[in-house]
Structure formats: C-alpha cells, structure tokens
Short mmCIF file of C-alpha atoms in Angstrom, two decimals:
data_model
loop_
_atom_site.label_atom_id
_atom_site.label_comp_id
_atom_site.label_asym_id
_atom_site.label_seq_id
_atom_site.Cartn_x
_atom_site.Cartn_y
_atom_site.Cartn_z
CA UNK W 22 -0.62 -1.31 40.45
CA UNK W 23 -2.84 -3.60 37.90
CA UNK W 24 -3.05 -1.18 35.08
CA UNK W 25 0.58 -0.16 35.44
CA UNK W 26 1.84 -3.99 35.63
CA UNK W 27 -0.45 -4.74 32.62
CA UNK W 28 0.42 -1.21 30.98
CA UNK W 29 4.13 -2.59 30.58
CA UNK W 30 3.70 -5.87 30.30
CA UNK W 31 1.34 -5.30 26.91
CA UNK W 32 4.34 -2.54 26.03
CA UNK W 33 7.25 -5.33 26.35
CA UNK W 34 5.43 -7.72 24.02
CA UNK W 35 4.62 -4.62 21.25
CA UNK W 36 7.83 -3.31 21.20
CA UNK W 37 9.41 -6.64 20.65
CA UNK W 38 7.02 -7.40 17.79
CA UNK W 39 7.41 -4.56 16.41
CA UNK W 40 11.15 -4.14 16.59
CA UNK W 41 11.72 -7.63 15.14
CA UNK W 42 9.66 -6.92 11.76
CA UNK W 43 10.94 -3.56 11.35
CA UNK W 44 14.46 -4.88 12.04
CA UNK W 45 14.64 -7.69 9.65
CA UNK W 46 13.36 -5.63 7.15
CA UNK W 47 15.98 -3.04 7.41
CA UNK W 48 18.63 -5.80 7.73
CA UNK W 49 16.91 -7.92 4.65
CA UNK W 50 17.10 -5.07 2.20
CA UNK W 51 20.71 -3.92 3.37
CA UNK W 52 21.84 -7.34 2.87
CA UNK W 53 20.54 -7.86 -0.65
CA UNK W 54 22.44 -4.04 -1.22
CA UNK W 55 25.78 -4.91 0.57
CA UNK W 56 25.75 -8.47 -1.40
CA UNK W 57 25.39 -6.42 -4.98
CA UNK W 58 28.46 -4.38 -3.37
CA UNK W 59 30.24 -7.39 -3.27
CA UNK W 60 29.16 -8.55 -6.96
CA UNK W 61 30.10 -5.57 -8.14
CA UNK W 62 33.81 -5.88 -6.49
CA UNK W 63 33.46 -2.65 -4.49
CA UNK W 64 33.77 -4.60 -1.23
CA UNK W 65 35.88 -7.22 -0.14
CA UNK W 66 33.57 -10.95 -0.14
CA UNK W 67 34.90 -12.23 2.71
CA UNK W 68 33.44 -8.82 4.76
CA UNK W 69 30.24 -9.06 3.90
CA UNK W 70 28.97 -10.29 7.21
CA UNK W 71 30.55 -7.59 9.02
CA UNK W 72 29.41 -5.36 7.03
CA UNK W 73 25.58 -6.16 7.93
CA UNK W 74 26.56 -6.07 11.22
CA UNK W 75 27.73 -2.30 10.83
CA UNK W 76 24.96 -1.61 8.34
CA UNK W 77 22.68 -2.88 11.18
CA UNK W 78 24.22 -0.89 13.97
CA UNK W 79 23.92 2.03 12.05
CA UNK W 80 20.01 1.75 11.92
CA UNK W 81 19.15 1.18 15.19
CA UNK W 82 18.79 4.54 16.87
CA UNK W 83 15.88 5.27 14.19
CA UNK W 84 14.53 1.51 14.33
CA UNK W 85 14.40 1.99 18.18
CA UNK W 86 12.76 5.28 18.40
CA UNK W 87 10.29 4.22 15.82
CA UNK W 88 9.40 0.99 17.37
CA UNK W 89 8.36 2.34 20.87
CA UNK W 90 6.68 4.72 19.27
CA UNK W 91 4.23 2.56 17.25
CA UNK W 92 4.00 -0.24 20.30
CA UNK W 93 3.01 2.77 22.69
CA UNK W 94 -0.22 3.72 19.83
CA UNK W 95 -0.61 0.64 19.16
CA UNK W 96 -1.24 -0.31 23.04
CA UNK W 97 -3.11 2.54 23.97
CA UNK W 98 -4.89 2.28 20.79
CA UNK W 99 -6.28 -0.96 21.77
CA UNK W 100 -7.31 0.06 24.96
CA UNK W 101 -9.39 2.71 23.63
CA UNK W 102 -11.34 0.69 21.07
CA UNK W 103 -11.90 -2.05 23.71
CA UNK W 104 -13.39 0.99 26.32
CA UNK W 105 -11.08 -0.49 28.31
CA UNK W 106 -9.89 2.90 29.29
CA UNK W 107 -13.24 4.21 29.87
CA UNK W 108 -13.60 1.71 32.78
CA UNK W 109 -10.26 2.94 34.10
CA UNK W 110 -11.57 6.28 33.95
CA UNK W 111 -14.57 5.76 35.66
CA UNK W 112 -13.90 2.93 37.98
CA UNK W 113 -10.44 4.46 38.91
CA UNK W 114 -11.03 8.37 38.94
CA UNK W 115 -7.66 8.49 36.34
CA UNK W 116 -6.99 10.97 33.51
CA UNK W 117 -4.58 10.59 30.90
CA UNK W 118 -2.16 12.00 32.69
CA UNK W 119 -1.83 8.51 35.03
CA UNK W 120 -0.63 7.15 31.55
CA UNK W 121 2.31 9.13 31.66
CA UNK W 122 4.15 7.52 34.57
CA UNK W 123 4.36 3.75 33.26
CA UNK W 124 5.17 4.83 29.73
CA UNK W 125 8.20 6.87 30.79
CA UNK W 126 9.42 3.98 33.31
CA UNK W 127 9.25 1.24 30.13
CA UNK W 128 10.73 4.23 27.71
CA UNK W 129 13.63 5.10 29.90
CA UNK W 130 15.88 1.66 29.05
CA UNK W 131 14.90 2.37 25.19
CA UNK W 132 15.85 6.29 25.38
CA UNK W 133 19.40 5.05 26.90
CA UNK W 134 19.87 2.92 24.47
CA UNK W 135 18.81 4.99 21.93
CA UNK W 136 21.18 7.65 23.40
CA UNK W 137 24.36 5.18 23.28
CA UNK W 138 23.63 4.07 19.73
CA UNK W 139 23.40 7.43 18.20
CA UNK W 140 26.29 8.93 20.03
CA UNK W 141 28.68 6.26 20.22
CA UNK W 142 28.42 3.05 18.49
CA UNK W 143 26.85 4.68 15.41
CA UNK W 144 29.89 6.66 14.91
CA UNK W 145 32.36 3.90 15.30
CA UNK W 146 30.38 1.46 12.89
CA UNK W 147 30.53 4.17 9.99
CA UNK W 148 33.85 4.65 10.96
CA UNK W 149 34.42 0.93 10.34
CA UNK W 150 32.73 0.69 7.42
CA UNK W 151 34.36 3.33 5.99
CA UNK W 152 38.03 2.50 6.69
CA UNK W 153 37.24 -1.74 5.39
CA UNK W 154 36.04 0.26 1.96
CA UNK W 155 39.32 2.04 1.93
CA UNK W 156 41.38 -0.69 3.10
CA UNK W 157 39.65 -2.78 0.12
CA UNK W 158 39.90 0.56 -2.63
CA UNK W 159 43.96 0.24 -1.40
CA UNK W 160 44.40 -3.32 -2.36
CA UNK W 161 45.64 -3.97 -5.65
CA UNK W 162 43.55 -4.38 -8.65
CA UNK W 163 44.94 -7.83 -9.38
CA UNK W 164 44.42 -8.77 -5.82
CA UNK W 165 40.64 -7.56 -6.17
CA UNK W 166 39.73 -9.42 -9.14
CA UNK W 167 38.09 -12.55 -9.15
CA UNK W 168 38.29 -15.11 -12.07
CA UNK W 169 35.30 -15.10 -14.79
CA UNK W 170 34.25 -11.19 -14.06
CA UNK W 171 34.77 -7.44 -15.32
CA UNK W 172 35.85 -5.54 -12.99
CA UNK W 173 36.46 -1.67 -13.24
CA UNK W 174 39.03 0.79 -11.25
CA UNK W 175 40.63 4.47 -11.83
CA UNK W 176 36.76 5.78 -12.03
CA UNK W 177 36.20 3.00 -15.14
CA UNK W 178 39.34 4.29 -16.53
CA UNK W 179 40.82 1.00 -16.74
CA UNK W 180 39.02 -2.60 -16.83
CA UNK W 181 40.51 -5.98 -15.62
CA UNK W 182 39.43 -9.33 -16.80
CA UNK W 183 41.11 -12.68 -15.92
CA UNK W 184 40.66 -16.26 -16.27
CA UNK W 185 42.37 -17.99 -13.43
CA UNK W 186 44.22 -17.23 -10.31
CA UNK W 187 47.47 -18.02 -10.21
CA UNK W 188 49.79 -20.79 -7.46
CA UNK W 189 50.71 -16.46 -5.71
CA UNK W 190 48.44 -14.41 -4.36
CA UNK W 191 50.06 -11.84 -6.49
CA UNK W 192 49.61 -13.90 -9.41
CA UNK W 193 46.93 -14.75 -12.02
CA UNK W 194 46.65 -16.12 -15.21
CA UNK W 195 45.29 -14.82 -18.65
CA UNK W 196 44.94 -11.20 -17.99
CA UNK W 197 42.92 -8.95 -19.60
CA UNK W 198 43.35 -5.04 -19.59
CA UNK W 199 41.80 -1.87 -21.24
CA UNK W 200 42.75 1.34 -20.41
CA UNK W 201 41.54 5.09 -21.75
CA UNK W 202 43.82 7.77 -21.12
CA UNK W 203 43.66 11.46 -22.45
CA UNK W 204 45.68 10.38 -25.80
CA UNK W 205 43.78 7.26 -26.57
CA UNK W 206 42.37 3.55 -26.23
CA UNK W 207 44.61 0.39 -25.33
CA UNK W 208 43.76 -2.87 -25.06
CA UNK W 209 46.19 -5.45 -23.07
CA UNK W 210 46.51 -9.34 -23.17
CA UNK W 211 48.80 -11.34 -21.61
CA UNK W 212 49.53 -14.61 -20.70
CA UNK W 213 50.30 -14.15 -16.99
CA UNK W 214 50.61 -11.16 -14.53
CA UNK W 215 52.59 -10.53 -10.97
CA UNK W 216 52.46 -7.45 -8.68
CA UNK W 217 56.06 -6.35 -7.88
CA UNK W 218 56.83 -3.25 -5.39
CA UNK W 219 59.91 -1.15 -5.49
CA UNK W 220 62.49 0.74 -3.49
CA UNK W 221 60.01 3.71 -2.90
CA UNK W 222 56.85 1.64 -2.03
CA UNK W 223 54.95 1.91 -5.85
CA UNK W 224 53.27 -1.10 -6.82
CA UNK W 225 53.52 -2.41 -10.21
CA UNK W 226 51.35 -5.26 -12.09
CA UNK W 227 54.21 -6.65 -14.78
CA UNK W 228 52.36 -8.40 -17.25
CA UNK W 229 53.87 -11.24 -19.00
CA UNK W 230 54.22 -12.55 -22.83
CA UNK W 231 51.42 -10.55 -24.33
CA UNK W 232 50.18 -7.69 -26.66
CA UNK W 233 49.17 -4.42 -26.38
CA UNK W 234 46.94 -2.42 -29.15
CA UNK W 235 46.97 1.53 -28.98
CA UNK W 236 44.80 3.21 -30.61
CA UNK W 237 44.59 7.22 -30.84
CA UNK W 238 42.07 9.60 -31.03
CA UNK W 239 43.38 11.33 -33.68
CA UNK W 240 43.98 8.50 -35.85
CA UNK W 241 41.98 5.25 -36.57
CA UNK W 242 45.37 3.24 -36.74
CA UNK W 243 45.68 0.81 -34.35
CA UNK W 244 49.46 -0.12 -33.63
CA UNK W 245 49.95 -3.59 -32.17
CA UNK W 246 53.13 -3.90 -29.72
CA UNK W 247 54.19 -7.30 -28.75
CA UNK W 248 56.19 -7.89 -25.04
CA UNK W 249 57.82 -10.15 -23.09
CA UNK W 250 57.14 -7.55 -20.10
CA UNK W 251 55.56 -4.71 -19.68
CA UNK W 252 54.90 -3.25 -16.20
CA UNK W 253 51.78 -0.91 -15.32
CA UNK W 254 52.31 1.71 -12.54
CA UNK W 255 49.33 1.49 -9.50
CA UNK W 256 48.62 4.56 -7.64
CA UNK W 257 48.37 2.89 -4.23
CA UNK W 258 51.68 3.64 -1.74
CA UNK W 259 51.85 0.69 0.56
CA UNK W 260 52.05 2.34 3.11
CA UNK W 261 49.16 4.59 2.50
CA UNK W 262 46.91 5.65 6.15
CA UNK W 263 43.84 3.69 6.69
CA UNK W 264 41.21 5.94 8.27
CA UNK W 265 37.20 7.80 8.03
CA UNK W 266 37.73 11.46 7.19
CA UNK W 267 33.92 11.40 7.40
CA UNK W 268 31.85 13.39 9.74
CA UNK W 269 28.84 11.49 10.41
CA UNK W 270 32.11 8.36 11.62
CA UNK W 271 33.77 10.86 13.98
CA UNK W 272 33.70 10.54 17.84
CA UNK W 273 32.43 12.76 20.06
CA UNK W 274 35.74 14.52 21.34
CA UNK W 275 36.77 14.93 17.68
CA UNK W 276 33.38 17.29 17.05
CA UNK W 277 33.69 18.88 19.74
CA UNK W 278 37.37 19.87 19.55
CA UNK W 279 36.72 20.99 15.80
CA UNK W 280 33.35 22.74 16.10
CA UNK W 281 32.78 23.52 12.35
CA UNK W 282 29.03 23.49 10.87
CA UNK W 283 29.50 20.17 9.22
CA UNK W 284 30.11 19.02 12.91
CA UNK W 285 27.43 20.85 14.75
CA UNK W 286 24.94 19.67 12.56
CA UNK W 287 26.09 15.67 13.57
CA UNK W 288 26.17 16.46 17.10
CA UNK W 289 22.49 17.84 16.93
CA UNK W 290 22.08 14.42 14.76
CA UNK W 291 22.90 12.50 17.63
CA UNK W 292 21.33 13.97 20.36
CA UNK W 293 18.17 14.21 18.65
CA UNK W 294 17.34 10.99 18.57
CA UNK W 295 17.09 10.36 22.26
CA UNK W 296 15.28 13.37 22.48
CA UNK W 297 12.70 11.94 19.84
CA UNK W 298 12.58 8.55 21.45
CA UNK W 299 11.07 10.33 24.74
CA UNK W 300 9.01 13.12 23.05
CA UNK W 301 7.59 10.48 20.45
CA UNK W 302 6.67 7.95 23.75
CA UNK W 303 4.82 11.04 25.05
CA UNK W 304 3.34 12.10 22.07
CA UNK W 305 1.78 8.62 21.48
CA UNK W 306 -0.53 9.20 24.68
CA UNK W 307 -2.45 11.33 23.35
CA UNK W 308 -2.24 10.52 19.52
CA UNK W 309 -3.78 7.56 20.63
CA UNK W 310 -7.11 8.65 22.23
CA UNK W 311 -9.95 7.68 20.04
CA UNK W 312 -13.69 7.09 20.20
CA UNK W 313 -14.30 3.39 19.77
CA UNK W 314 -17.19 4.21 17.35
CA UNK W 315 -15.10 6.21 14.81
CA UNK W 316 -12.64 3.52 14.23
CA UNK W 317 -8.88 4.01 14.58
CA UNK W 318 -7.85 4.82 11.00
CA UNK W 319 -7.60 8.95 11.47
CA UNK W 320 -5.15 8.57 14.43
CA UNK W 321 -3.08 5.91 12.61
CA UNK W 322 -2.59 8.65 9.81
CA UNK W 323 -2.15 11.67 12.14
CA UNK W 324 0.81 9.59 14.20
CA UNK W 325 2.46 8.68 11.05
CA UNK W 326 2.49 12.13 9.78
CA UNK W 327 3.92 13.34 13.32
CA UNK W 328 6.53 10.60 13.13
CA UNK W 329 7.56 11.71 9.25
CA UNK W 330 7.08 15.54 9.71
CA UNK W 331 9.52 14.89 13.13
CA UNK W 332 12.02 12.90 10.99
CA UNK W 333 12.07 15.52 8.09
CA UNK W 334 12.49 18.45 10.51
CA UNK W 335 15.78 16.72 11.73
CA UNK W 336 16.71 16.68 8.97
CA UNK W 337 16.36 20.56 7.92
CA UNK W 338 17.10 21.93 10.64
CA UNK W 339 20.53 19.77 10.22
CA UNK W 340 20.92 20.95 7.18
CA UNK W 341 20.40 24.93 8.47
CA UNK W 342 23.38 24.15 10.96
CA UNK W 343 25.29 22.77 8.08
CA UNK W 344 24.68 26.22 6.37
CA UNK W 345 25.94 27.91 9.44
CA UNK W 346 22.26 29.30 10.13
CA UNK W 347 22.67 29.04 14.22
CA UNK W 348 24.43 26.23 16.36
CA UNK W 349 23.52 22.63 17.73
CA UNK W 350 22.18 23.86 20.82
CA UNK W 351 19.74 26.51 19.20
CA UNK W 352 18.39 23.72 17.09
CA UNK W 353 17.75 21.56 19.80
CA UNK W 354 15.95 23.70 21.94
CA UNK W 355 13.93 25.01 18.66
CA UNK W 356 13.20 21.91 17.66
CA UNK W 357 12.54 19.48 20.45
CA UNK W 358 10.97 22.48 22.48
CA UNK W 359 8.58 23.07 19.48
CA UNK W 360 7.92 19.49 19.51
CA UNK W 361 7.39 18.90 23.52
CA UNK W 362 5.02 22.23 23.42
CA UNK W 363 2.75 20.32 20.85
CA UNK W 364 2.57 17.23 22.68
CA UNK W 365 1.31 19.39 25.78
CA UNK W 366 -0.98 20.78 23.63
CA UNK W 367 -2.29 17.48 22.69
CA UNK W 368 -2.68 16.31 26.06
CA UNK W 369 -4.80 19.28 27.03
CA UNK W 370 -6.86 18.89 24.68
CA UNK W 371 -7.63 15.10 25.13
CA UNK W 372 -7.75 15.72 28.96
CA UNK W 373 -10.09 18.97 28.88
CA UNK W 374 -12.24 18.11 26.11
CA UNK W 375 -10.75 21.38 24.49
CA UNK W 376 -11.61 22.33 20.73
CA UNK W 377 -8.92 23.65 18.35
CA UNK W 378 -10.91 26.24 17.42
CA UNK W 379 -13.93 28.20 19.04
CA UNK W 380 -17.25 27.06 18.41
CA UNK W 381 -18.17 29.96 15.66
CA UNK W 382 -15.45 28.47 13.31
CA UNK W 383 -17.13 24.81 13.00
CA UNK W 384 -19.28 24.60 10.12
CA UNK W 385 -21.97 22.61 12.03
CA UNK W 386 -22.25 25.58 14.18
CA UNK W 387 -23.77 27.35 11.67
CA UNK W 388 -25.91 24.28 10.11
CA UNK W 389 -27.52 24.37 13.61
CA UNK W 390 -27.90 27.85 13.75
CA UNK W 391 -30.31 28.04 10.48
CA UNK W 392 -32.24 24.86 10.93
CA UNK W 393 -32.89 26.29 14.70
CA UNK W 394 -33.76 29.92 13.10
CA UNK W 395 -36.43 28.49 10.16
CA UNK W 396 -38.01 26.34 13.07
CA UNK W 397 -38.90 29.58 14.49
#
C-alpha cells in the first residue's frame, strides 16, 4: 500500500542518517582513546586498527537499537507536524494501530541484527580485545619500548627509557632503568641490553657495561656499583596461556554451563537488547503523536527520557542479578514486560483520546468550575 511503501521507504533513509552520525561519533572518540592507549605503550601500535574494529563491534547493539529508535520518532514525528497523518486518518479510516504493521516489518532485519551482535559477535570482539592486551602485557618490556619515551611496567614499579633500538629485536641501545622495591630506590644505566631465556622458560634483560645506584630508605647513602653484566629477572613464562577470563568476552555455552550471578546478569545483557530494539520501535508510535500547533519539543524530551530511563534500568536490574537478587529470566520478564505494558498504555491513550488522570484532578477543571459559578 502507498503509506506502507512510503512508511519504509522514509524509515530506510532515517535510520541510515542516523546510524552514520551516531556511528562515527562513537568510532571518532574511541579512536582518539585507543590511539592515547597506544602513546601510552599499553597497546601494541601496530593493533591499533583492529582494535577500532573491535571497539566498534562492541558498540553496535546499543548504536542499532538507538538509531531505529530515533528514525522511527523522527518519521512519525514529521508526519504529525505536516497533518499528514490527519489526512490518513480521515481519508483512510486508519488508527495508529495501522502504524504498527510497517514499523515491525522494517524493525525485524534491525532486531536480528541487533540480536546477533549482542549475543555473539560482541562477546568474541571483547574476547579479542582482551587476549591482544594480554598477549601485548606478556611481551617483554624491552620488546615494548620504543626509542625517545618513558615507559612504565610492574604497576610503575619499574621505568624503562632507551635511546635506540638495537641490529636484534631483543636488543637496544642506551638503556635506562629505575626500579623501587620494598628496601629502596635504584637507578640503572647501561650501554646496551639483550633479552636472554633459560632452561626453565624465565626471561632475563642482561644489561651491558653500565652502573647501578642503590639507594635505601633507611639511609641517604647512595652506593654506586659498576658492571660489565648484570641480568634483571622478568616475570613473564614464555609459555604463559593467552586467553579472556572476562565475563562480558565469554560465549554463550560457557554462561550457560557455569550459571553463576556474574553470568546471569550478561546473559540478561544480551538478550535485552533485542528485546529493546523491538519494544523501543513500538514505543516510538506513540511517543511520537503530537499536535502540530504545540510544536514537537515535549515529545523529543519525553522519548529521550524513555530511551535513558530504559538504558539505566538494564543496567540495575543487571546489577540485582549480579547480587544474586533473582535470575536472568525473572529480569527479563520484569523488565521488558514492565516496559511492553507501558507502551500499550501509550497507545491507548493516543488511540482513545484517554486522560491520565480523571477530569477532577486537572487544575483547569477547577478554573472552569469558579469562573462558570461567579457567572451565575
């Protein structure tokens, strides 16, 4: 039919507006935070595009559910303030109800998607990201550093500075090294440094023709030790298991073989966000009804209170299954039902012309009633 045909069509060209702001936003400002990451020398440099790309695939159940959301008010909004659903009212015997069909056949695709984001590739991009930051925090410090820069590991407990790299990849130049253990403050120099493993997998950085100042806490003397080698112990095993002992990065099976509160609470996570992508493209039917005269302003508020008071109710009512409160499936129904009861609500009201409250509790009730009693 027309308005159906023109209903999605208007939808398509929203939704992909909107997404494409909203999504190089999201991707611009975890860019600039990934590339300060890598500055910093907490991630590797050469993984910093892959690392937007999971940063990115990480955000796009909420960027999704949000952007049909707004490009469903947004269309419907329109209509309203150009009475263009006034003439399909009149001209086409339709309620708001005849809304409902086209919406849900444009918000299906989105809700799938939506559905395989949060419950599977999500997952496996934190999982990624989390096992390139381990695979990077198991790399050895000289192997980290980069010439001209500070950079710190053991929790700041020890600081690494070098000049140059050297012809090996285990090899650099003009090394700089301060340390602070329980007993003191030391300060290394030397002119060259190697990484060497042993029989038993330990890794070693054995530092070359330099000096090494020690200074207690006890004492101010400072006791200056020269050396032709001296060899500093790394806690990384070579060997050492690269994985995501994270919950929000574990699959599916894994939650629901375990079953613990930490892992009800992300299976709720992820199945709430397809059922918010289809509750939200309902609720945005009737959010959107407006009188052309009054302007648009009041719904635009009201929808983006629904859309934060929805997001922050997620979230506590994750964090009640974290607590061990009740389970996944209580929350769900609790939640989402509580949600879907207030979006019929909505639409009776907009389709019956039905007031929140009875006509005694308005205030202009009352205005009328006195003028109409002193005329008398």
């Amino acid at each position: 039919m027309i308005f159906k045909r023109s209903m999605v069509s208007e939808l398509a060209n929203s939704a992909g507006g909107v997404f494409t702001v909203l999504f190089t936003i999201v991707l611009a400002v975890g860019m600039v935070r990934i590339l300060s990451l890598a500055a910093g020398g907490r991630i590797d440099n050469g993984t910093v595009l892959q690392m937007v790309l999971y940063n990115a695939l990480t955000n796009l159940p909420p960027l999704l559910t949000l952007s049909f959301f707004i490009a469903v008010l947004m269309t419907m909004m329109r209509w309203w303030q150009d009475n263009e659903m006034v003439v399909w009212f009149s001209s086409g015997g339709r309620s708001l109800f005849s809304w409902v069909p086209p919406v849900l056949r444009f918000a299906l695709p989105f809700v799938v998607a939506v559905g395989v984001l949060s419950i599977v590739i999500s997952p496996w991009a934190r999982s990624q990201t989390e096992i390139t930051r381990n695979e990077f925090a198991q790399r050895d410090e000289v192997n980290r550093l980069a010439p001209g820069r500070f950079i710190e590991t053991m929790g700041g407990k020890r600081v690494f500075f070098i000049e140059s790299q050297g012809e090996s990849p285990n090899e650099v130049g003009r090394i700089f090294m301060a340390e602070r253990t329980s007993k003191g403050e030391s300060t290394v120099t030397a002119e060259r440094g190697t990484v060497e493993i042993n029989s038993e997998g330990d890794r070693y950085i054995v530092l070359h023709n330099g000096r090494r100042h020690e200074t207690a806490l006890d004492t101010p003397v400072t006791r200056v030790v020269e050396f032709d080698e001296y060899a500093v112990r790394l806690d990384i095993k070579v060997d050492k298991r690269l994985e995501s002992g994270k919950v929000s990065a574990q699959p599916m099976t894994v939650l629901f073989a375990g079953m613990t509160p930490d892992q009800q609470a992300q299976i709720f996570w992820r199945f709430s966000w397809p059922a918010a992508a289809f509750l939200l493209a309902l609720f945005a039917i009737p959010l959107s009804a407006s009188n052309p005269r009054a302007g648009r302003s009041l719904n635009i508020i009201i929808a983006a209170l629904v859309f934060i008071l929805y997001l922050n109710a997620i979230s506590v009512v994750q964090t009640w299954i974290e607590q061990g409160k009740f389970g996944y499936m209580t929350g769900l129904f609790l939640l989402h039902g509580f949600v879907a009861m207030l979006c019929a609500l909505f639409f009776i009201r907009r389709v019956y012309m039905m007031r929140w409250l009875p006509v005694w509790c308005s205030p202009w009730y009352w205005r009328r009633r006195l003028i109409s009693s002193k005329e008398n």
